[in-house]
Amino acid sequence: MGRFPDPRTAAGDGPLAHGGDLRVETLLEAYAQGIFPWPGESGTIWWWSPDPRAVIPIGGLHVSRSLRRTLRSGRLHCTSDTAFGAVVDACAHRPGDGTWITSQMRNAYARLHRAGCAHSVEVWEGKNRLVGGLYGVAVGRVFCGESMFYRVSDASKVAMVATMRILDACEYDLFDVQMPTAHLTTMGAVDIPRATYLDILAAGLDRPAGWAPTT
């Protein structure tokens, strides 16, 4: 028997379960079932599988005219998996806002990265100034985006463009962004029923996509 309840039978507007650990095996089992962790203020690990699910279809990223100008300018350039820890730390650094990316979570995703299951996209200005990025977990043929950050205008959007190029080239089925936000909606995020998301996820588990940066 698995560690988690069946998300198909759970309420979609609240946590699915709580407690447990953040070992690599636990996290991979969770993501394979469409479940992700989100700690509460007390440090308790809450597990979520929202319904509906916010996703960006592969090829469905909206790139505005101003973002196209930024991309053409060459002012920013991207890499992948070269500064995973720095990206996660930057995503966690939200002075005055608090963060769900605790030291426990950072360590857990670092272990996933070493296992080859979590990836980052970095955005640089100049040779060595990290100004944006995102990270997430690859499970089967779905990439589950966890968080992103920016330090200059458009940097997080450039990271999303670079990520979508990787997902498209590697033939992923879906870019999962979990929860809708106004920013993600402007970038092309749409809501789909959880059951649809779980079907797409399950169909790709036995034929996982790779990760080959194109930037």
PDB file of N, CA and C in Angstrom, residues 14-67:
ATOM      1  N   GLY A  14      -8.253  21.565  -0.688  1.00  0.00           N
ATOM      2  CA  GLY A  14      -7.536  21.493   0.580  1.00  0.00           C
ATOM      3  C   GLY A  14      -6.447  20.452   0.519  1.00  0.00           C
ATOM      4  N   PRO A  15      -5.655  20.322   1.581  1.00  0.00           N
ATOM      5  CA  PRO A  15      -4.568  19.342   1.567  1.00  0.00           C
ATOM      6  C   PRO A  15      -5.096  17.911   1.541  1.00  0.00           C
ATOM      7  N   LEU A  16      -4.298  17.047   0.938  1.00  0.00           N
ATOM      8  CA  LEU A  16      -4.650  15.637   0.807  1.00  0.00           C
ATOM      9  C   LEU A  16      -4.241  14.847   2.040  1.00  0.00           C
ATOM     10  N   ALA A  17      -3.098  15.222   2.619  1.00  0.00           N
ATOM     11  CA  ALA A  17      -2.548  14.510   3.773  1.00  0.00           C
ATOM     12  C   ALA A  17      -1.534  15.417   4.452  1.00  0.00           C
ATOM     13  N   HIS A  18      -1.028  14.989   5.607  1.00  0.00           N
ATOM     14  CA  HIS A  18       0.018  15.755   6.261  1.00  0.00           C
ATOM     15  C   HIS A  18       0.970  14.812   6.983  1.00  0.00           C
ATOM     16  N   GLY A  19       2.149  15.343   7.289  1.00  0.00           N
ATOM     17  CA  GLY A  19       3.161  14.536   7.969  1.00  0.00           C
ATOM     18  C   GLY A  19       4.070  13.823   6.982  1.00  0.00           C
ATOM     19  N   GLY A  20       4.772  12.831   7.469  1.00  0.00           N
ATOM     20  CA  GLY A  20       5.667  12.063   6.612  1.00  0.00           C
ATOM     21  C   GLY A  20       7.037  12.704   6.503  1.00  0.00           C
ATOM     22  N   ASP A  21       7.763  12.297   5.485  1.00  0.00           N
ATOM     23  CA  ASP A  21       9.141  12.752   5.316  1.00  0.00           C
ATOM     24  C   ASP A  21       9.352  13.263   3.895  1.00  0.00           C
ATOM     25  N   LEU A  22      10.551  13.771   3.650  1.00  0.00           N
ATOM     26  CA  LEU A  22      10.894  14.323   2.341  1.00  0.00           C
ATOM     27  C   LEU A  22      12.055  13.564   1.711  1.00  0.00           C
ATOM     28  N   ARG A  23      12.107  12.268   1.956  1.00  0.00           N
ATOM     29  CA  ARG A  23      13.120  11.458   1.295  1.00  0.00           C
ATOM     30  C   ARG A  23      12.861  11.422  -0.204  1.00  0.00           C
ATOM     31  N   VAL A  24      13.895  11.129  -0.967  1.00  0.00           N
ATOM     32  CA  VAL A  24      13.753  11.059  -2.424  1.00  0.00           C
ATOM     33  C   VAL A  24      12.647  10.092  -2.807  1.00  0.00           C
ATOM     34  N   GLU A  25      12.618   8.919  -2.170  1.00  0.00           N
ATOM     35  CA  GLU A  25      11.614   7.907  -2.514  1.00  0.00           C
ATOM     36  C   GLU A  25      10.203   8.408  -2.246  1.00  0.00           C
ATOM     37  N   THR A  26      10.021   9.126  -1.146  1.00  0.00           N
ATOM     38  CA  THR A  26       8.702   9.651  -0.804  1.00  0.00           C
ATOM     39  C   THR A  26       8.266  10.712  -1.806  1.00  0.00           C
ATOM     40  N   LEU A  27       9.176  11.616  -2.122  1.00  0.00           N
ATOM     41  CA  LEU A  27       8.839  12.680  -3.065  1.00  0.00           C
ATOM     42  C   LEU A  27       8.513  12.134  -4.444  1.00  0.00           C
ATOM     43  N   LEU A  28       9.293  11.169  -4.925  1.00  0.00           N
ATOM     44  CA  LEU A  28       9.027  10.607  -6.247  1.00  0.00           C
ATOM     45  C   LEU A  28       7.696   9.873  -6.282  1.00  0.00           C
ATOM     46  N   GLU A  29       7.373   9.183  -5.196  1.00  0.00           N
ATOM     47  CA  GLU A  29       6.066   8.519  -5.136  1.00  0.00           C
ATOM     48  C   GLU A  29       4.944   9.544  -5.174  1.00  0.00           C
ATOM     49  N   ALA A  30       5.132  10.650  -4.453  1.00  0.00           N
ATOM     50  CA  ALA A  30       4.114  11.695  -4.430  1.00  0.00           C
ATOM     51  C   ALA A  30       3.925  12.314  -5.817  1.00  0.00           C
ATOM     52  N   TYR A  31       5.012  12.741  -6.433  1.00  0.00           N
ATOM     53  CA  TYR A  31       4.899  13.396  -7.741  1.00  0.00           C
ATOM     54  C   TYR A  31       4.312  12.454  -8.784  1.00  0.00           C
ATOM     55  N   ALA A  32       4.622  11.176  -8.705  1.00  0.00           N
ATOM     56  CA  ALA A  32       4.081  10.208  -9.656  1.00  0.00           C
ATOM     57  C   ALA A  32       2.567  10.055  -9.511  1.00  0.00           C
ATOM     58  N   GLN A  33       2.024  10.495  -8.370  1.00  0.00           N
ATOM     59  CA  GLN A  33       0.578  10.447  -8.150  1.00  0.00           C
ATOM     60  C   GLN A  33      -0.060  11.834  -8.251  1.00  0.00           C
ATOM     61  N   GLY A  34       0.718  12.813  -8.729  1.00  0.00           N
ATOM     62  CA  GLY A  34       0.165  14.158  -8.863  1.00  0.00           C
ATOM     63  C   GLY A  34       0.057  14.905  -7.560  1.00  0.00           C
ATOM     64  N   ILE A  35       0.936  14.589  -6.618  1.00  0.00           N
ATOM     65  CA  ILE A  35       0.900  15.183  -5.276  1.00  0.00           C
ATOM     66  C   ILE A  35       2.220  15.909  -5.025  1.00  0.00           C
ATOM     67  N   PHE A  36       2.152  17.074  -4.369  1.00  0.00           N
ATOM     68  CA  PHE A  36       3.387  17.796  -4.048  1.00  0.00           C
ATOM     69  C   PHE A  36       3.308  18.329  -2.616  1.00  0.00           C
ATOM     70  N   PRO A  37       4.477  18.547  -1.979  1.00  0.00           N
ATOM     71  CA  PRO A  37       4.495  19.035  -0.591  1.00  0.00           C
ATOM     72  C   PRO A  37       4.468  20.545  -0.519  1.00  0.00           C
ATOM     73  N   TRP A  38       3.888  21.037   0.551  1.00  0.00           N
ATOM     74  CA  TRP A  38       3.835  22.475   0.795  1.00  0.00           C
ATOM     75  C   TRP A  38       3.757  22.673   2.312  1.00  0.00           C
ATOM     76  N   PRO A  39       4.873  22.950   2.952  1.00  0.00           N
ATOM     77  CA  PRO A  39       4.885  23.048   4.419  1.00  0.00           C
ATOM     78  C   PRO A  39       4.061  24.217   4.924  1.00  0.00           C
ATOM     79  N   GLY A  40       3.479  24.027   6.106  1.00  0.00           N
ATOM     80  CA  GLY A  40       2.775  25.110   6.764  1.00  0.00           C
ATOM     81  C   GLY A  40       3.714  25.927   7.618  1.00  0.00           C
ATOM     82  N   GLU A  41       3.189  26.974   8.247  1.00  0.00           N
ATOM     83  CA  GLU A  41       4.018  27.863   9.057  1.00  0.00           C
ATOM     84  C   GLU A  41       4.649  27.138  10.232  1.00  0.00           C
ATOM     85  N   SER A  42       3.989  26.111  10.737  1.00  0.00           N
ATOM     86  CA  SER A  42       4.517  25.368  11.883  1.00  0.00           C
ATOM     87  C   SER A  42       5.607  24.381  11.491  1.00  0.00           C
ATOM     88  N   GLY A  43       5.827  24.218  10.189  1.00  0.00           N
ATOM     89  CA  GLY A  43       6.799  23.238   9.724  1.00  0.00           C
ATOM     90  C   GLY A  43       6.187  21.915   9.328  1.00  0.00           C
ATOM     91  N   THR A  44       4.884  21.742   9.606  1.00  0.00           N
ATOM     92  CA  THR A  44       4.211  20.508   9.197  1.00  0.00           C
ATOM     93  C   THR A  44       4.201  20.389   7.673  1.00  0.00           C
ATOM     94  N   ILE A  45       4.489  19.210   7.159  1.00  0.00           N
ATOM     95  CA  ILE A  45       4.453  18.974   5.715  1.00  0.00           C
ATOM     96  C   ILE A  45       3.023  18.636   5.306  1.00  0.00           C
ATOM     97  N   TRP A  46       2.446  19.472   4.471  1.00  0.00           N
ATOM     98  CA  TRP A  46       1.123  19.219   3.913  1.00  0.00           C
ATOM     99  C   TRP A  46       1.285  18.780   2.466  1.00  0.00           C
ATOM    100  N   TRP A  47       0.468  17.829   2.058  1.00  0.00           N
ATOM    101  CA  TRP A  47       0.557  17.273   0.708  1.00  0.00           C
ATOM    102  C   TRP A  47      -0.696  17.657  -0.072  1.00  0.00           C
ATOM    103  N   TRP A  48      -0.499  18.141  -1.309  1.00  0.00           N
ATOM    104  CA  TRP A  48      -1.571  18.746  -2.081  1.00  0.00           C
ATOM    105  C   TRP A  48      -1.715  18.095  -3.458  1.00  0.00           C
ATOM    106  N   SER A  49      -2.936  18.054  -3.921  1.00  0.00           N
ATOM    107  CA  SER A  49      -3.241  17.656  -5.300  1.00  0.00           C
ATOM    108  C   SER A  49      -4.489  18.431  -5.716  1.00  0.00           C
ATOM    109  N   PRO A  50      -4.313  19.697  -6.092  1.00  0.00           N
ATOM    110  CA  PRO A  50      -5.467  20.585  -6.308  1.00  0.00           C
ATOM    111  C   PRO A  50      -6.308  20.191  -7.516  1.00  0.00           C
ATOM    112  N   ASP A  51      -7.563  20.559  -7.442  1.00  0.00           N
ATOM    113  CA  ASP A  51      -8.506  20.352  -8.539  1.00  0.00           C
ATOM    114  C   ASP A  51      -9.328  21.643  -8.666  1.00  0.00           C
ATOM    115  N   PRO A  52      -9.165  22.374  -9.797  1.00  0.00           N
ATOM    116  CA  PRO A  52      -8.412  22.011 -11.000  1.00  0.00           C
ATOM    117  C   PRO A  52      -6.908  22.212 -10.816  1.00  0.00           C
ATOM    118  N   ARG A  53      -6.149  21.818 -11.848  1.00  0.00           N
ATOM    119  CA  ARG A  53      -4.694  21.931 -11.854  1.00  0.00           C
ATOM    120  C   ARG A  53      -4.289  22.967 -12.892  1.00  0.00           C
ATOM    121  N   ALA A  54      -3.374  23.849 -12.530  1.00  0.00           N
ATOM    122  CA  ALA A  54      -2.903  24.861 -13.468  1.00  0.00           C
ATOM    123  C   ALA A  54      -1.725  24.300 -14.278  1.00  0.00           C
ATOM    124  N   VAL A  55      -1.817  24.383 -15.585  1.00  0.00           N
ATOM    125  CA  VAL A  55      -0.780  23.855 -16.470  1.00  0.00           C
ATOM    126  C   VAL A  55      -0.572  24.827 -17.632  1.00  0.00           C
ATOM    127  N   ILE A  56       0.584  24.723 -18.267  1.00  0.00           N
ATOM    128  CA  ILE A  56       0.825  25.411 -19.530  1.00  0.00           C
ATOM    129  C   ILE A  56       1.054  24.337 -20.580  1.00  0.00           C
ATOM    130  N   PRO A  57       0.187  24.207 -21.564  1.00  0.00           N
ATOM    131  CA  PRO A  57       0.392  23.191 -22.602  1.00  0.00           C
ATOM    132  C   PRO A  57       1.731  23.409 -23.304  1.00  0.00           C
ATOM    133  N   ILE A  58       2.363  22.330 -23.712  1.00  0.00           N
ATOM    134  CA  ILE A  58       3.624  22.441 -24.440  1.00  0.00           C
ATOM    135  C   ILE A  58       3.377  23.233 -25.728  1.00  0.00           C
ATOM    136  N   GLY A  59       4.174  24.269 -25.917  1.00  0.00           N
ATOM    137  CA  GLY A  59       3.981  25.158 -27.063  1.00  0.00           C
ATOM    138  C   GLY A  59       2.971  26.252 -26.803  1.00  0.00           C
ATOM    139  N   GLY A  60       2.370  26.266 -25.613  1.00  0.00           N
ATOM    140  CA  GLY A  60       1.309  27.229 -25.329  1.00  0.00           C
ATOM    141  C   GLY A  60       1.740  28.428 -24.505  1.00  0.00           C
ATOM    142  N   LEU A  61       3.045  28.627 -24.370  1.00  0.00           N
ATOM    143  CA  LEU A  61       3.526  29.769 -23.608  1.00  0.00           C
ATOM    144  C   LEU A  61       3.272  31.063 -24.385  1.00  0.00           C
ATOM    145  N   HIS A  62       2.690  32.048 -23.726  1.00  0.00           N
ATOM    146  CA  HIS A  62       2.442  33.342 -24.355  1.00  0.00           C
ATOM    147  C   HIS A  62       3.679  34.228 -24.213  1.00  0.00           C
ATOM    148  N   VAL A  63       4.214  34.671 -25.321  1.00  0.00           N
ATOM    149  CA  VAL A  63       5.396  35.541 -25.311  1.00  0.00           C
ATOM    150  C   VAL A  63       4.983  36.902 -25.860  1.00  0.00           C
ATOM    151  N   SER A  64       4.979  37.898 -24.988  1.00  0.00           N
ATOM    152  CA  SER A  64       4.533  39.238 -25.384  1.00  0.00           C
ATOM    153  C   SER A  64       5.572  39.917 -26.278  1.00  0.00           C
ATOM    154  N   ARG A  65       5.160  41.014 -26.888  1.00  0.00           N
ATOM    155  CA  ARG A  65       6.086  41.763 -27.736  1.00  0.00           C
ATOM    156  C   ARG A  65       7.281  42.275 -26.935  1.00  0.00           C
ATOM    157  N   SER A  66       7.015  42.770 -25.744  1.00  0.00           N
ATOM    158  CA  SER A  66       8.120  43.301 -24.934  1.00  0.00           C
ATOM    159  C   SER A  66       9.082  42.189 -24.532  1.00  0.00           C
ATOM    160  N   LEU A  67       8.535  41.007 -24.244  1.00  0.00           N
ATOM    161  CA  LEU A  67       9.410  39.882 -23.900  1.00  0.00           C
ATOM    162  C   LEU A  67      10.216  39.443 -25.116  1.00  0.00           C
TER     163      LEU A  67
END
